[in-house]
Tab-separated table of C-alpha atoms in Angstrom:
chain	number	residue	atom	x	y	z
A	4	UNK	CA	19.425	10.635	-7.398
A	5	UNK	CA	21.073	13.520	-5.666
A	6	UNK	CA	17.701	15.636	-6.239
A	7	UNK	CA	15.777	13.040	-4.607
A	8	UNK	CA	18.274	12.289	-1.413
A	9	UNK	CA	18.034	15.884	-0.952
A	10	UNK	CA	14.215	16.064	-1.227
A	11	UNK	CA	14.536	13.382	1.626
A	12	UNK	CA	16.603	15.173	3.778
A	13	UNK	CA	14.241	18.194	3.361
A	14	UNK	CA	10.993	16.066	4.223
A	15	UNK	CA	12.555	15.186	7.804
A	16	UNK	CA	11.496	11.745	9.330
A	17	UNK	CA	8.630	11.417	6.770
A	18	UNK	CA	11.472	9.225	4.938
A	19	UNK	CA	12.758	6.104	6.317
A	20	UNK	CA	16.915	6.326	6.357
A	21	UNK	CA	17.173	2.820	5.486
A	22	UNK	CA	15.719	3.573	1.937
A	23	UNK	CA	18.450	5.827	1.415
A	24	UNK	CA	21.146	5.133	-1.603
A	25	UNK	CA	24.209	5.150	0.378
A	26	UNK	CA	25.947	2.483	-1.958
A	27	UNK	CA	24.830	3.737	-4.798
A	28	UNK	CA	27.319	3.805	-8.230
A	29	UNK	CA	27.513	7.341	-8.123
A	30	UNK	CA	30.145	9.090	-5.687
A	31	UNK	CA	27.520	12.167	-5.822
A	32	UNK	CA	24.417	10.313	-5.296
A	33	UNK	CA	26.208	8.598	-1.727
A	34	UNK	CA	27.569	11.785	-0.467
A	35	UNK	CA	23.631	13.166	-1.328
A	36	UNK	CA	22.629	10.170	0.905
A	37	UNK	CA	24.718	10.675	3.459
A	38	UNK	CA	24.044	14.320	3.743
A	39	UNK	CA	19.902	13.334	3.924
A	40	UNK	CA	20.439	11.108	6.503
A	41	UNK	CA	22.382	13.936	8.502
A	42	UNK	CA	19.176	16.032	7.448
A	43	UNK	CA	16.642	13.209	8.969
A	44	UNK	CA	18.530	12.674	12.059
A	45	UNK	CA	18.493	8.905	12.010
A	46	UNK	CA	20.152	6.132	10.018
A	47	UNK	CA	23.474	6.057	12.461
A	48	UNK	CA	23.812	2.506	12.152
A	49	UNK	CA	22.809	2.601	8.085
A	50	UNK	CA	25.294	5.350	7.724
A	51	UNK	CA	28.261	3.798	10.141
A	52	UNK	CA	28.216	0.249	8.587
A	53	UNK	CA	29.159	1.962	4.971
A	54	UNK	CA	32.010	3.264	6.381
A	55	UNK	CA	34.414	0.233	5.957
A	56	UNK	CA	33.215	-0.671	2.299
A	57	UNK	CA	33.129	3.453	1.086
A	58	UNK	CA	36.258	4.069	-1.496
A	59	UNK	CA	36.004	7.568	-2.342
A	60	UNK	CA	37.587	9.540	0.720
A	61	UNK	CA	35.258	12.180	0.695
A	62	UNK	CA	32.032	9.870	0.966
A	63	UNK	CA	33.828	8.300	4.349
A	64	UNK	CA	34.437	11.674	5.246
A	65	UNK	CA	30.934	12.930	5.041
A	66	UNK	CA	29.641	9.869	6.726
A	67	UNK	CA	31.842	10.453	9.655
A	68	UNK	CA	30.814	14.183	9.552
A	69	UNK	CA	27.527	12.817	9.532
A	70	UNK	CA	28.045	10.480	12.236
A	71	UNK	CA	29.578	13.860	13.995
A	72	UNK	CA	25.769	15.551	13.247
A	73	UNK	CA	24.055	12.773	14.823
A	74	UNK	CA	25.683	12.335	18.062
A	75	UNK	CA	26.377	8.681	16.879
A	76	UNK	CA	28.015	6.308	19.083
A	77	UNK	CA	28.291	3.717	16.578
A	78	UNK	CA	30.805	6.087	14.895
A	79	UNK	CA	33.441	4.938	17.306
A	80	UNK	CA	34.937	2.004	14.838
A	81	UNK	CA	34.809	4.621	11.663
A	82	UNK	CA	36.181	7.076	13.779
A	83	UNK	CA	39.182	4.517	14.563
A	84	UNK	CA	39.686	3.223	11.219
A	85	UNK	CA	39.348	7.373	10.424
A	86	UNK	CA	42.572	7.800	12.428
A	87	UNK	CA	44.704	5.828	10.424
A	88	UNK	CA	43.290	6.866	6.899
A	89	UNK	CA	45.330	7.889	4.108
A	90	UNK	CA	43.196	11.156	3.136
A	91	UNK	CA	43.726	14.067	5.478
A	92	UNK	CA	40.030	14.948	5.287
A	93	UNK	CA	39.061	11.647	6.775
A	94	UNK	CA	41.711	12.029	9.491
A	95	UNK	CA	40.280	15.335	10.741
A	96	UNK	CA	36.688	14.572	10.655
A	97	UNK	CA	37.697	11.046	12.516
A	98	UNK	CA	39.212	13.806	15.529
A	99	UNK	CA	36.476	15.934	15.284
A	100	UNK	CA	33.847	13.156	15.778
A	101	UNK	CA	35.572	12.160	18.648
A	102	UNK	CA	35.701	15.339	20.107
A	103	UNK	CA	32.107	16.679	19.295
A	104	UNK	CA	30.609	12.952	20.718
A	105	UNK	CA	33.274	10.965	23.012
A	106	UNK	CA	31.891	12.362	26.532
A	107	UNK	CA	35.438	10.981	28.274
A	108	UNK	CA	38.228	10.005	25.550
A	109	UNK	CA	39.698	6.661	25.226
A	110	UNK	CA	43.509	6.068	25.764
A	111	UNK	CA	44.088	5.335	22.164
A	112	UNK	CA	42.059	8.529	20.772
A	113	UNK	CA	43.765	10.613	23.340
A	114	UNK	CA	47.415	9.228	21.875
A	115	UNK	CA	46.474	9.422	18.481
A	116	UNK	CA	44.873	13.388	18.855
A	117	UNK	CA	48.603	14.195	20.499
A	118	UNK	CA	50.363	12.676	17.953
A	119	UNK	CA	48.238	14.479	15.580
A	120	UNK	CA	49.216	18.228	16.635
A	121	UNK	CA	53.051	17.368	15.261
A	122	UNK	CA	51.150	16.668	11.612
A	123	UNK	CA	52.838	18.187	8.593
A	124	UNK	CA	48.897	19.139	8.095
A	125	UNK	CA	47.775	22.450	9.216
A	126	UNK	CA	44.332	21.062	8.487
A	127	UNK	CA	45.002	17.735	11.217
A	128	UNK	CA	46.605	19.768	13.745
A	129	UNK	CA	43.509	22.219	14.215
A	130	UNK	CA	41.575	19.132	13.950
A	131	UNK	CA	43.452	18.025	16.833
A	132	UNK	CA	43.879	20.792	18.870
A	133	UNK	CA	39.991	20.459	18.891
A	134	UNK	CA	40.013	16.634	20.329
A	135	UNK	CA	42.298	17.637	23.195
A	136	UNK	CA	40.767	21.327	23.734
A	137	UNK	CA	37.450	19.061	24.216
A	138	UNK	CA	37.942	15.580	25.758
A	139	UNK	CA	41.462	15.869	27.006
A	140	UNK	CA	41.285	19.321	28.765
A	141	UNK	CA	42.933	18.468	32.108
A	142	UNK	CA	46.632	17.898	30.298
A	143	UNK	CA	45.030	19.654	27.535
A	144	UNK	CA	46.861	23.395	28.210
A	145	UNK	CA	50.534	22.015	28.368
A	146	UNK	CA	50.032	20.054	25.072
A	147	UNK	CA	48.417	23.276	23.128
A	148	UNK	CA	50.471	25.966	24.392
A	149	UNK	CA	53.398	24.997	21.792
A	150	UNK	CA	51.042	25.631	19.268
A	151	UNK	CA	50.963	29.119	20.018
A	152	UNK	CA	54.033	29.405	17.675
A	153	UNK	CA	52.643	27.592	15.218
A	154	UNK	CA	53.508	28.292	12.286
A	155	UNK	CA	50.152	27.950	10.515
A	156	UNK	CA	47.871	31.299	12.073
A	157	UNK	CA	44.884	29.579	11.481
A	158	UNK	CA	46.197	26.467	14.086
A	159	UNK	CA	47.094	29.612	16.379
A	160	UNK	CA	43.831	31.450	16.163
A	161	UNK	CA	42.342	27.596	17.038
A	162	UNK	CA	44.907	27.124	19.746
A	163	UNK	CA	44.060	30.664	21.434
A	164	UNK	CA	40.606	30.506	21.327
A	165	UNK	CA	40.695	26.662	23.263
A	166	UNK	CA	42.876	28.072	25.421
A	167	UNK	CA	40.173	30.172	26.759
A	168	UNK	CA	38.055	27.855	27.492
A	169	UNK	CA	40.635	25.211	29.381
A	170	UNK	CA	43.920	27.338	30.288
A	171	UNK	CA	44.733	28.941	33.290
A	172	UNK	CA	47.292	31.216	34.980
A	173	UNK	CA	49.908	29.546	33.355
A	174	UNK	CA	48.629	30.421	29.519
A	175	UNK	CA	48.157	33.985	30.173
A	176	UNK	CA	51.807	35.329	29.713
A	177	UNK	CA	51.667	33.341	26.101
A	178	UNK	CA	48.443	34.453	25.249
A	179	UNK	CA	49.669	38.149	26.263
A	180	UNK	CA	52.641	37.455	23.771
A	181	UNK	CA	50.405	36.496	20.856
A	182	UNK	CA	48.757	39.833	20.962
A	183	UNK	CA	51.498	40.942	19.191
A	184	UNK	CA	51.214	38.418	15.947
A	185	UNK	CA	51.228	39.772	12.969
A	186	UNK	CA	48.012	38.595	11.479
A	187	UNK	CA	44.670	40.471	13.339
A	188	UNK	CA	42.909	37.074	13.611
A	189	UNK	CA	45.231	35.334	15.692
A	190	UNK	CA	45.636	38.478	17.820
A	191	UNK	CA	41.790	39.340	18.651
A	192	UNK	CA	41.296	35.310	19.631
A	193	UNK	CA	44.332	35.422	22.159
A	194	UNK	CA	42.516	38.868	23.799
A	195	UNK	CA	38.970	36.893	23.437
A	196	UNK	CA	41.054	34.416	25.076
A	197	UNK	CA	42.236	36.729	28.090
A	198	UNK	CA	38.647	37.827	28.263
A	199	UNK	CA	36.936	34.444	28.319
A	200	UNK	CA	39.244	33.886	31.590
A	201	UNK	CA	37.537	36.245	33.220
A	202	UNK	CA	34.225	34.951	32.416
A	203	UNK	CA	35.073	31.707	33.768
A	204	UNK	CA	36.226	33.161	36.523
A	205	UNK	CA	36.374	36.775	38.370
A	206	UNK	CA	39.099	36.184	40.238
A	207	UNK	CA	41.105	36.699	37.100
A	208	UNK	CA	39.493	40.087	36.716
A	209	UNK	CA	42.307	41.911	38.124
A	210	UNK	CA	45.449	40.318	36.397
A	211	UNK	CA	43.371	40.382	33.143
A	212	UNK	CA	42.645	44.232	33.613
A	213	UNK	CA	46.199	44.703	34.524
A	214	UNK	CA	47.658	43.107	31.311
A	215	UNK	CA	45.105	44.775	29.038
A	216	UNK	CA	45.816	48.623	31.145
A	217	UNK	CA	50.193	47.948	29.967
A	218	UNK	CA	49.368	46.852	26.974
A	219	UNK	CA	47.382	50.172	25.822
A	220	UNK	CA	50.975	51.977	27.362
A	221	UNK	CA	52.706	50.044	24.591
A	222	UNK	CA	54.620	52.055	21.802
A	223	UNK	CA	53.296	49.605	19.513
A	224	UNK	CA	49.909	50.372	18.442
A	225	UNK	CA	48.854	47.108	17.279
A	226	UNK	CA	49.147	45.774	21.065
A	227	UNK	CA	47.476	49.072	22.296
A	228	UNK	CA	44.724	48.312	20.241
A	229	UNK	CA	44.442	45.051	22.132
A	230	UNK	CA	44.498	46.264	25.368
A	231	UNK	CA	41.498	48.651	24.429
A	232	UNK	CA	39.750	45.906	23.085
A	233	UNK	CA	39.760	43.949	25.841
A	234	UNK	CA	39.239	46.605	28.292
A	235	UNK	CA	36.205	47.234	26.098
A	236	UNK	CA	34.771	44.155	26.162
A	237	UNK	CA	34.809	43.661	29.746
A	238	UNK	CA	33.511	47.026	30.473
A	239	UNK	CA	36.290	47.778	32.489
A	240	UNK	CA	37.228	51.508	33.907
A	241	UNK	CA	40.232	50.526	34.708
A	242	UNK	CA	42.322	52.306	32.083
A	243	UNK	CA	40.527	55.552	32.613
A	244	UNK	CA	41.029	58.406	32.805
A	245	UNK	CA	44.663	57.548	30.916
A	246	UNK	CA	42.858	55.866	27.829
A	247	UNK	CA	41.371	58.786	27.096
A	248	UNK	CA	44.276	60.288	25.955
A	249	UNK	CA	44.761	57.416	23.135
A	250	UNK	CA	41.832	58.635	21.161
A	251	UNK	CA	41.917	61.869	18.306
A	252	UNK	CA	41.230	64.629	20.580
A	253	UNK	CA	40.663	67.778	18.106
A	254	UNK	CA	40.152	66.915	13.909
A	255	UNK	CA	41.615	68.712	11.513
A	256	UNK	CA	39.604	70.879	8.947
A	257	UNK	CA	37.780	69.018	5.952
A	258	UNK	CA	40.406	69.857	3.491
A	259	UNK	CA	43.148	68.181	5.493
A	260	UNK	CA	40.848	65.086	7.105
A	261	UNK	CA	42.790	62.407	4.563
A	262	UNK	CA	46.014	62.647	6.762
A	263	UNK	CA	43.730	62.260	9.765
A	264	UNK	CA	45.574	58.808	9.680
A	265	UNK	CA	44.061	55.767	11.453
A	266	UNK	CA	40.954	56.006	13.929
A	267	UNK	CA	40.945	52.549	14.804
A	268	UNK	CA	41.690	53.239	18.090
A	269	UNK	CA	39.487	56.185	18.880
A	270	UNK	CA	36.638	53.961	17.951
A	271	UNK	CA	38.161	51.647	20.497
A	272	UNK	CA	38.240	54.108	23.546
A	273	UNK	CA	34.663	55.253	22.864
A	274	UNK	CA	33.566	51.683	22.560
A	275	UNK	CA	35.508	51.360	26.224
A	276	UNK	CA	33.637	54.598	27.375
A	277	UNK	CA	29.926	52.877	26.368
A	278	UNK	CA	30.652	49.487	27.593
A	279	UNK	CA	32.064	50.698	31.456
A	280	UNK	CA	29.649	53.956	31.132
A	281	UNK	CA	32.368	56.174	31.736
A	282	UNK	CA	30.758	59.660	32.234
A	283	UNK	CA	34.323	61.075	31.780
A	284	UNK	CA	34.033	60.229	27.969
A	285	UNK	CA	31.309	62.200	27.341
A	286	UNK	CA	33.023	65.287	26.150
A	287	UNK	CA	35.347	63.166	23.793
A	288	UNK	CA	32.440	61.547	22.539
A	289	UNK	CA	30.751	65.113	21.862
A	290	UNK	CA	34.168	66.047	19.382
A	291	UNK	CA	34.090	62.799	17.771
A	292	UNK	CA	30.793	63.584	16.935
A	293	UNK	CA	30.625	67.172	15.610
A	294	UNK	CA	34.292	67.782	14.040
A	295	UNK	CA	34.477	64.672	12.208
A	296	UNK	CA	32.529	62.776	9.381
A	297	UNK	CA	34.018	59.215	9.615
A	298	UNK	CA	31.028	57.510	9.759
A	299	UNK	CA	32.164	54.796	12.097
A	300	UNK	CA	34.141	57.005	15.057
A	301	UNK	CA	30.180	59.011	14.796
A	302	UNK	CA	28.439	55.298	15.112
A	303	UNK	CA	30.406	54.611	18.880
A	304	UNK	CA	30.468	58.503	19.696
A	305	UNK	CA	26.759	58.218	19.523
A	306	UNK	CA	26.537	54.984	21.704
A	307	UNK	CA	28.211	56.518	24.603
A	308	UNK	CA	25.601	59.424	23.823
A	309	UNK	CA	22.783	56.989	24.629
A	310	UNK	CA	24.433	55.042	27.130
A	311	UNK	CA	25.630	58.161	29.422
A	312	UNK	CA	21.959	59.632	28.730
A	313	UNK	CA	24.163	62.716	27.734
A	314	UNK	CA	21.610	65.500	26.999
A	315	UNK	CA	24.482	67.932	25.188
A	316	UNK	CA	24.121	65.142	22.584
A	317	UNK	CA	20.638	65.621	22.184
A	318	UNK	CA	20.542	68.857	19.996
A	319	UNK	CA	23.357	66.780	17.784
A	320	UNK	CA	21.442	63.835	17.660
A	321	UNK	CA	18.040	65.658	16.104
A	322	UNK	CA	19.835	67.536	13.486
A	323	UNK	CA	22.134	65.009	12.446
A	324	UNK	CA	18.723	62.024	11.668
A	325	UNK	CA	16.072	65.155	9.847
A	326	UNK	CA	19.275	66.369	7.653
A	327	UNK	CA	18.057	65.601	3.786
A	328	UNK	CA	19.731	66.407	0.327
A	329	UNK	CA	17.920	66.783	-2.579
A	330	UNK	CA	20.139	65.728	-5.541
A	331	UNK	CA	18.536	64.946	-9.114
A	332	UNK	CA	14.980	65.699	-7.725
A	333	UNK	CA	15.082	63.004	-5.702
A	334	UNK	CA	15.072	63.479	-1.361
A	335	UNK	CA	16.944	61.343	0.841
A	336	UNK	CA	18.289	61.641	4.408
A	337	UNK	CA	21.682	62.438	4.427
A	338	UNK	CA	22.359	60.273	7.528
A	339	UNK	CA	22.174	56.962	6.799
A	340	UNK	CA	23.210	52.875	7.681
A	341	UNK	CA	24.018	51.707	11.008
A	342	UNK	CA	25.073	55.412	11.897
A	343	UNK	CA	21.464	56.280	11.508
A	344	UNK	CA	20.199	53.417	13.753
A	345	UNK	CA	22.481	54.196	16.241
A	346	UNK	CA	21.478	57.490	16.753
A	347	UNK	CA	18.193	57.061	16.735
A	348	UNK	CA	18.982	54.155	19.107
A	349	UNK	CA	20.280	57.003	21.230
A	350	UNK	CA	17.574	59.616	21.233
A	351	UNK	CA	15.489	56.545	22.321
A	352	UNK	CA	17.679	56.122	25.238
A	353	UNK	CA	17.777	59.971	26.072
A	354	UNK	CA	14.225	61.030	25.847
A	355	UNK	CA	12.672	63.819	26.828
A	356	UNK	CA	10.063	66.468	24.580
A	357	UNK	CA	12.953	67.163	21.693
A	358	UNK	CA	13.799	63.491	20.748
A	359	UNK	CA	9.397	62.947	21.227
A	360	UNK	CA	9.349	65.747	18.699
A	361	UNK	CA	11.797	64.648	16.098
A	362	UNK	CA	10.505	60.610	16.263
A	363	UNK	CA	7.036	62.650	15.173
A	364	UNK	CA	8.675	64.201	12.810
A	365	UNK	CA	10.357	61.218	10.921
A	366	UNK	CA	7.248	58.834	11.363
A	367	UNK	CA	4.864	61.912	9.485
A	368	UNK	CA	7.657	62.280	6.770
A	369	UNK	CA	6.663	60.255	3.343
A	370	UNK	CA	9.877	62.201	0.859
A	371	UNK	CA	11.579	60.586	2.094
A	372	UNK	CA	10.719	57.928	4.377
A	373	UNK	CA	12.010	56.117	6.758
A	374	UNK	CA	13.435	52.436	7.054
A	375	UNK	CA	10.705	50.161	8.185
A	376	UNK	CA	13.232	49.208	11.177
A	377	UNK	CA	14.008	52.724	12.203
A	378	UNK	CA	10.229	53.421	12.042
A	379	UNK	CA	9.535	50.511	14.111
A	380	UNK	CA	12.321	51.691	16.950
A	381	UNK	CA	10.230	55.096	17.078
A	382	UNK	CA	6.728	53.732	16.882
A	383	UNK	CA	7.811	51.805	20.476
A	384	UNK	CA	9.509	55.107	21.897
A	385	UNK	CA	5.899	56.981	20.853
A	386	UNK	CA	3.891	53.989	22.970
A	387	UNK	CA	6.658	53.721	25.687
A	388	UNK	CA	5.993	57.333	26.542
A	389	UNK	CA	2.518	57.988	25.824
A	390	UNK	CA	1.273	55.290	28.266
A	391	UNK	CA	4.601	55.466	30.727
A	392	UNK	CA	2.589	57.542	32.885
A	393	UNK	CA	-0.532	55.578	32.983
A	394	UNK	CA	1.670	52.323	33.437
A	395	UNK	CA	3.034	53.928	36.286
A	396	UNK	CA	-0.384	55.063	37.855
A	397	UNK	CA	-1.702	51.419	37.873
A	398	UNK	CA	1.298	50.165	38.826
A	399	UNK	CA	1.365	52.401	41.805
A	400	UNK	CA	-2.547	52.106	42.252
A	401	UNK	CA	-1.785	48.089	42.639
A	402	UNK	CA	0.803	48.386	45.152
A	403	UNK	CA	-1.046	50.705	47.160
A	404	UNK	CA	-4.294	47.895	47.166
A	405	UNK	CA	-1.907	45.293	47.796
A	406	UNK	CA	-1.005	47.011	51.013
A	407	UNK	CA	-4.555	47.651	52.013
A	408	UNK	CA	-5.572	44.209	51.791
């Protein structure tokens, strides 16, 4: 039964809904049915009007998940009898159905999704939180923001993240708090948060950058990290030239690298110097480069190589992607993994005869060869500047017609 509601489901509309076992015996066999009929995108009303006769919670939970999947508006009476449902599953899909459908929300959802973020239920009050982040968004910032302190992270990591879609000024100074929670989740969501505001709108550009510039002059470096992060993302300059200063600036030798201690935010001031193209960063990027081997600090030192078109790099760059090690009589390229893509990303980026010369190089080279995506990226930077100059001969040879005629 199950194998056959799911061969449904995978043949589309080819199977009507109402053929569907959805009150079959077998607990399995209904939640199979209801899951097809998800999978067909019909059967609403087939799948709503089981609702009030379904006894195993998590069958009336899937059918008002399913309801959820269809856009259904004939989940409105499940999703009321959902509300007041013994099973805490049922409860939250019953709020989530109302938020992912209901285009305004009715009085009595409204009341029962507020009443719902004081559940004992970490599970409801997310659940919750979602209904009023969605259909109740004009009150909805002054009845998340005491969710903030939550004491479930996963309801604040919910909480933040809403926030940034429907708060304004008056979140921000709670939101700048929460970057200082203890677990990383909840932290990067309120500084997604911040961020978001400013995608919304610009005019929040400037308070945002403000925020995120103290918060990488914190002694803590958990909230520096933060402020980097969103400075980052933004491609903001406005912590420079100070940020630089946040970042490793000389690496000790080899035999002393383990008590290099954390690079976290090195990584974050390069990724800041690529994302705002901060030619400032260029020489940091350079000693992140050479004196280290951390794999990821090389990976956004190389970015801000390609972005800034840094030449210097270049040289770097070449030696770092034809480097091989023979070990057991076998070749490989000692460079390797997203490091490897990124720089080759980069010598795309830069150009010129040496980076030509090495992409020939790597494409000829059979032991060993190349990743079928990295020899891809070089086939198109072979093309792109082979036939750049023709391109730009006709180009210019139709412009110059145009203006004749």
């Amino acid at each position: 039964g199950r194998r056959a509601c799911r061969a449904a489901g995978a043949l589309g509309g080819k199977v009507p809904a109402d053929k569907l076992p959805l009150a079959d015996e077998s607990v399995r066999v209904r939640l199979a049915a209801v899951e097809a009929a998800g999978d067909l995108g019909q059967g609403a009303a087939e799948v709503a009007a089981r609702f009030a006769a379904e006894t195993a919670p998590a069958a009336r939970a899937a059918i008002l998940r399913c309801l959820g999947r269809l856009k259904a508006a004939q989940g409105e009476e499940p999703a009321r009898a959902g509300l007041a449902d013994a099973d805490t599953e049922v409860r939250a899909e019953a709020l989530e159905w109302a938020a992912s459908v209901l285009p305004t929300q009715p009085e009595e959802f409204s009341a029962a999704a507020a009443k719902a973020l004081r559940d004992e239920s970490a599970i409801i009050r997310r659940a919750a939180a979602h209904a009023i982040g969605r259909l109740d968004s004009a009150k909805g910032e002054s009845l998340l923001l005491p969710l903030l302190e939550d004491p479930d992270h996963t309801v604040r990591t919910t909480v933040a993240f809403l926030l940034g879609d429907i708060g304004g000024e008056t979140c921000r100074s709670a939101l700048a708090k929460l970057q200082q929670d203890p677990v990383r989740e909840v932290r990067r969501a309120a500084s997604a948060a911040l961020v978001q505001h400013v995608r919304r709108d610009n005019a929040a550009r400037a308070a945002i950058e403000a925020m995120a510039v103290a918060a990488t002059r914190s002694e803590k470096s958990l909230l520096r990290r933060e402020g980097l992060w969103i400075l980052g993302d933004l491609g903001s300059a406005a912590g420079f030239p100070g940020i630089l200063k946040l970042a490793i600036q000389d690496y000790p030798a080899e035999a002393k690298r383990e008590a290099l201690g954390d690079t976290a935010e090195t990584c974050l001031v390069l990724h800041a110097v690529a994302t705002a193209k901060y030619p400032g960063g260029a020489a940091l990027a350079m000693k992140a480069y050479t004196q280290t081997t951390d794999s990821t600090v090389r990976v956004h030192a190389a970015q801000v190589f390609g972005v800034l078109k840094h030449e210097p790099g270049l040289p770097l760059l070449c030696q770092g992607v034809l480097e091989t090690r023979t070990m057991m009589g076998a070749v490989f390229f000692v460079m390797t993994g997203r490091l490897r893509s990124i720089s080759l990303w980069a010598l795309a980026e830069i150009g010129g005869p040496q980076a030509m010369d090495t992409f020939l190089r790597l494409a000829s080279m059979t032991n060993p060869a190349d990743s079928p995506e990295n020899l891809r990226l070089m086939c198109e930077l072979l093309v792109r500047q082979k036939h750049a100059p023709a391109a730009e001969a006709r180009t210019r040879s139709i412009a110059a017609r145009c203006c004749v005629s």
